[in-house]
PDB file of C-alpha atoms in Angstrom:
ATOM      1  CA  MET A  85      10.015  26.845   8.970  1.00 79.00           C
ATOM      2  CA  ARG A  86       6.931  27.544   6.656  1.00 85.00           C
ATOM      3  CA  VAL A  87       3.590  27.607   8.484  1.00 89.00           C
ATOM      4  CA  LEU A  88       0.320  27.396   6.514  1.00 91.00           C
ATOM      5  CA  MET A  89      -2.788  28.619   8.355  1.00 91.00           C
ATOM      6  CA  PRO A  90      -5.937  27.121   6.927  1.00 90.00           C
ATOM      7  CA  HIS A  91      -9.156  28.977   6.185  1.00 91.00           C
ATOM      8  CA  SER A  92      -7.431  32.304   5.388  1.00 89.00           C
ATOM      9  CA  GLY A  93      -6.069  32.373   8.965  1.00 89.00           C
ATOM     10  CA  ALA A  94      -9.486  32.198  10.469  1.00 87.00           C
ATOM     11  CA  ALA A  95      -9.865  35.156  12.666  1.00 86.00           C
ATOM     12  CA  LEU A  96      -6.177  36.141  12.988  1.00 85.00           C
ATOM     13  CA  ALA A  97      -6.474  39.088  10.470  1.00 83.00           C
ATOM     14  CA  PHE A  98      -9.187  40.502  12.543  1.00 83.00           C
ATOM     15  CA  PHE A  99      -7.231  40.627  15.838  1.00 82.00           C
ATOM     16  CA  GLY A 100      -4.380  42.621  14.418  1.00 78.00           C
ATOM     17  CA  ASP A 101      -5.161  45.965  16.169  1.00 77.00           C
ATOM     18  CA  ARG A 102      -5.773  44.373  19.527  1.00 78.00           C
ATOM     19  CA  VAL A 103      -2.568  42.422  19.336  1.00 77.00           C
ATOM     20  CA  GLU A 104      -0.543  45.649  18.362  1.00 76.00           C
ATOM     21  CA  LEU A 105      -2.160  47.290  21.270  1.00 77.00           C
ATOM     22  CA  PHE A 106      -1.152  44.782  23.821  1.00 75.00           C
ATOM     23  CA  GLY A 107       2.259  44.279  22.200  1.00 68.00           C
ATOM     24  CA  GLN A 108       3.324  47.905  22.319  1.00 63.00           C
ATOM     25  CA  GLY A 109       6.860  48.291  23.903  1.00 59.00           C
ATOM     26  CA  GLU A 110       7.774  44.573  23.492  1.00 65.00           C
ATOM     27  CA  GLY A 111      10.242  45.275  20.733  1.00 68.00           C
ATOM     28  CA  GLY A 112       9.260  42.390  18.464  1.00 70.00           C
ATOM     29  CA  ALA A 113       7.948  42.245  14.951  1.00 75.00           C
ATOM     30  CA  SER A 114       4.705  44.243  14.244  1.00 80.00           C
ATOM     31  CA  TRP A 115       1.482  42.187  13.775  1.00 82.00           C
ATOM     32  CA  ARG A 116       1.639  42.767  10.047  1.00 84.00           C
ATOM     33  CA  ASP A 117       5.154  41.715   9.676  1.00 87.00           C
ATOM     34  CA  ALA A 118       4.381  38.469  11.648  1.00 85.00           C
ATOM     35  CA  MET A 119       1.254  37.790   9.542  1.00 89.00           C
ATOM     36  CA  ARG A 120       3.506  38.416   6.307  1.00 92.00           C
ATOM     37  CA  ALA A 121       5.928  35.527   7.423  1.00 92.00           C
ATOM     38  CA  LEU A 122       2.834  32.895   7.413  1.00 94.00           C
ATOM     39  CA  TRP A 123       1.230  31.259   4.529  1.00 96.00           C
ATOM     40  CA  PHE A 124      -2.682  31.080   4.143  1.00 95.00           C
ATOM     41  CA  ASP A 125      -4.925  28.975   2.140  1.00 95.00           C
ATOM     42  CA  THR A 126      -8.335  29.988   0.908  1.00 95.00           C
ATOM     43  CA  ALA A 127     -10.351  27.039   2.314  1.00 92.00           C
ATOM     44  CA  GLY A 128     -13.680  27.691   3.809  1.00 88.00           C
ATOM     45  CA  THR A 129     -15.777  30.752   2.667  1.00 89.00           C
ATOM     46  CA  PRO A 130     -13.023  33.512   2.321  1.00 92.00           C
ATOM     47  CA  LEU A 131     -15.178  35.807   0.236  1.00 92.00           C
ATOM     48  CA  PRO A 132     -16.467  38.488   0.083  1.00 92.00           C
ATOM     49  CA  ILE A 133     -15.004  39.642   3.445  1.00 91.00           C
ATOM     50  CA  GLN A 134     -12.193  37.420   4.944  1.00 91.00           C
ATOM     51  CA  LEU A 135      -9.750  37.132   2.025  1.00 93.00           C
ATOM     52  CA  PRO A 136      -9.679  40.928   1.258  1.00 92.00           C
ATOM     53  CA  VAL A 137      -9.164  41.664   4.999  1.00 91.00           C
ATOM     54  CA  LEU A 138      -6.263  39.015   5.042  1.00 92.00           C
ATOM     55  CA  ALA A 139      -4.691  40.655   1.930  1.00 94.00           C
ATOM     56  CA  ASP A 140      -4.932  43.933   3.628  1.00 91.00           C
ATOM     57  CA  VAL A 141      -3.315  42.754   6.838  1.00 90.00           C
ATOM     58  CA  ALA A 142      -0.815  40.202   5.479  1.00 93.00           C
ATOM     59  CA  GLY A 143      -0.510  41.050   1.870  1.00 94.00           C
ATOM     60  CA  THR A 144      -1.026  38.699  -0.973  1.00 96.00           C
ATOM     61  CA  ALA A 145       2.470  37.023  -1.464  1.00 96.00           C
ATOM     62  CA  HIS A 146       1.705  33.943   0.761  1.00 96.00           C
ATOM     63  CA  ILE A 147      -2.083  33.177  -0.040  1.00 96.00           C
ATOM     64  CA  VAL A 148      -2.473  29.953  -1.859  1.00 96.00           C
ATOM     65  CA  TYR A 149      -5.667  28.046  -2.960  1.00 94.00           C
ATOM     66  CA  GLY A 150      -7.309  25.558  -0.508  1.00 91.00           C
ATOM     67  CA  SER A 151     -10.767  24.023  -0.730  1.00 86.00           C
ATOM     68  CA  ASP A 152     -11.185  21.344   1.840  1.00 82.00           C
ATOM     69  CA  SER A 153     -11.975  19.260  -1.059  1.00 79.00           C
ATOM     70  CA  CYS A 154     -11.368  16.011   0.727  1.00 82.00           C
ATOM     71  CA  LEU A 155     -14.095  17.081   3.172  1.00 85.00           C
ATOM     72  CA  THR A 156     -16.353  19.109   0.911  1.00 87.00           C
ATOM     73  CA  LEU A 157     -18.866  17.766  -1.670  1.00 89.00           C
ATOM     74  CA  ALA A 158     -17.767  18.497  -5.265  1.00 90.00           C
ATOM     75  CA  ALA A 159     -20.727  21.040  -5.613  1.00 92.00           C
ATOM     76  CA  GLY A 160     -19.230  22.857  -2.709  1.00 90.00           C
ATOM     77  CA  VAL A 161     -15.664  23.000  -4.189  1.00 90.00           C
ATOM     78  CA  ASP A 162     -17.219  24.229  -7.500  1.00 92.00           C
ATOM     79  CA  ALA A 163     -19.108  26.992  -5.770  1.00 92.00           C
ATOM     80  CA  HIS A 164     -15.810  27.976  -3.835  1.00 91.00           C
ATOM     81  CA  LEU A 165     -14.040  28.179  -7.154  1.00 92.00           C
ATOM     82  CA  ALA A 166     -16.773  30.179  -8.725  1.00 94.00           C
ATOM     83  CA  SER A 167     -16.693  32.644  -5.803  1.00 94.00           C
ATOM     84  CA  ILE A 168     -12.932  33.171  -6.209  1.00 94.00           C
ATOM     85  CA  ASP A 169     -13.211  33.462  -9.927  1.00 95.00           C
ATOM     86  CA  ALA A 170     -15.962  36.051  -9.646  1.00 96.00           C
ATOM     87  CA  ALA A 171     -14.172  38.223  -7.026  1.00 95.00           C
ATOM     88  CA  ALA A 172     -12.418  41.311  -7.951  1.00 94.00           C
ATOM     89  CA  PRO A 173      -8.725  40.631  -8.531  1.00 94.00           C
ATOM     90  CA  PRO A 174      -6.296  41.318  -5.893  1.00 93.00           C
ATOM     91  CA  PRO A 175      -3.463  43.935  -6.375  1.00 89.00           C
ATOM     92  CA  GLY A 176      -0.770  42.787  -8.676  1.00 91.00           C
ATOM     93  CA  ALA A 177      -2.661  39.981 -10.351  1.00 95.00           C
ATOM     94  CA  SER A 178      -5.129  39.307 -12.957  1.00 96.00           C
ATOM     95  CA  SER A 179      -7.202  36.983 -10.643  1.00 96.00           C
ATOM     96  CA  TRP A 180      -7.139  35.349  -7.304  1.00 95.00           C
ATOM     97  CA  ARG A 181      -6.716  32.109  -9.251  1.00 94.00           C
ATOM     98  CA  GLU A 182      -3.475  33.462 -11.002  1.00 96.00           C
ATOM     99  CA  LEU A 183      -2.244  34.889  -7.763  1.00 96.00           C
ATOM    100  CA  THR A 184      -2.780  31.722  -5.640  1.00 96.00           C
ATOM    101  CA  SER A 185      -1.297  29.515  -8.353  1.00 95.00           C
ATOM    102  CA  ARG A 186       1.817  31.705  -8.656  1.00 95.00           C
ATOM    103  CA  ASN A 187       2.241  31.683  -4.887  1.00 96.00           C
ATOM    104  CA  ALA A 188       1.716  27.732  -4.747  1.00 95.00           C
ATOM    105  CA  ASP A 189       4.546  27.541  -7.369  1.00 94.00           C
ATOM    106  CA  ARG A 190       6.778  29.494  -5.161  1.00 94.00           C
ATOM    107  CA  LEU A 191       5.883  27.696  -1.862  1.00 93.00           C
ATOM    108  CA  LEU A 192       6.417  24.144  -3.444  1.00 92.00           C
ATOM    109  CA  ALA A 193       9.522  25.076  -5.320  1.00 90.00           C
ATOM    110  CA  GLN A 194      11.262  25.904  -1.981  1.00 72.00           C
ATOM    111  CA  PRO A 195      13.414  23.110  -0.461  1.00 69.00           C
ATOM    112  CA  ILE A 196      11.744  21.218   2.326  1.00 60.00           C
ATOM    113  CA  ALA A 197      13.819  20.368   5.420  1.00 60.00           C
ATOM    114  CA  ARG A 198      13.869  16.631   6.386  1.00 52.00           C
ATOM    115  CA  CYS A 199      12.329  15.838   9.646  1.00 54.00           C
ATOM    116  CA  GLY A 200      14.387  14.041  12.324  1.00 52.00           C
ATOM    117  CA  PRO A 201      13.151  10.424  11.782  1.00 48.00           C
ATOM    118  CA  CYS A 202      13.204  10.742   7.991  1.00 44.00           C
ATOM    119  CA  ARG A 203      16.850  11.826   7.692  1.00 46.00           C
ATOM    120  CA  GLY A 204      18.873   9.265   5.844  1.00 44.00           C
ATOM    121  CA  ALA A 205      15.704   7.365   4.800  1.00 41.00           C
ATOM    122  CA  GLY A 206      15.244   9.509   1.645  1.00 42.00           C
ATOM    123  CA  ILE A 207      11.827  10.685   2.965  1.00 38.00           C
ATOM    124  CA  SER A 208      11.056  14.351   3.033  1.00 39.00           C
ATOM    125  CA  ALA A 209       8.229  16.167   4.919  1.00 42.00           C
ATOM    126  CA  ARG A 210       6.702  16.595   1.610  1.00 43.00           C
ATOM    127  CA  ASN A 211       6.190  12.996   0.677  1.00 38.00           C
ATOM    128  CA  ARG A 212       5.574  11.487   4.151  1.00 36.00           C
TER     129      ARG A 212
END
């Protein structure tokens, strides 16, 4: 199952040290490994602080563009894109736009399992 956390994961990236402290000796995945299994979008105001912290904690392989465009006025979406385009590029990419586009291509290219009621009806979770 793929899980996409909106708004750069909100405060998840900031709780890592605390979660690691309380999880010591449990034998499970580390906080960073668990975060790297999730997908994140860039909705909200991810820059200048939240997105770089998320990239440090979870890596950049699962960050995709998100804008809340259905709930945000066009000027807000434009300002969001401008802040992403003006930001220093993440490691391994020429820009955040290039990175999030590449990641979205990977995410959407993966097969999506059909949910229970949709099996046999030709409806996938993607087009419900």
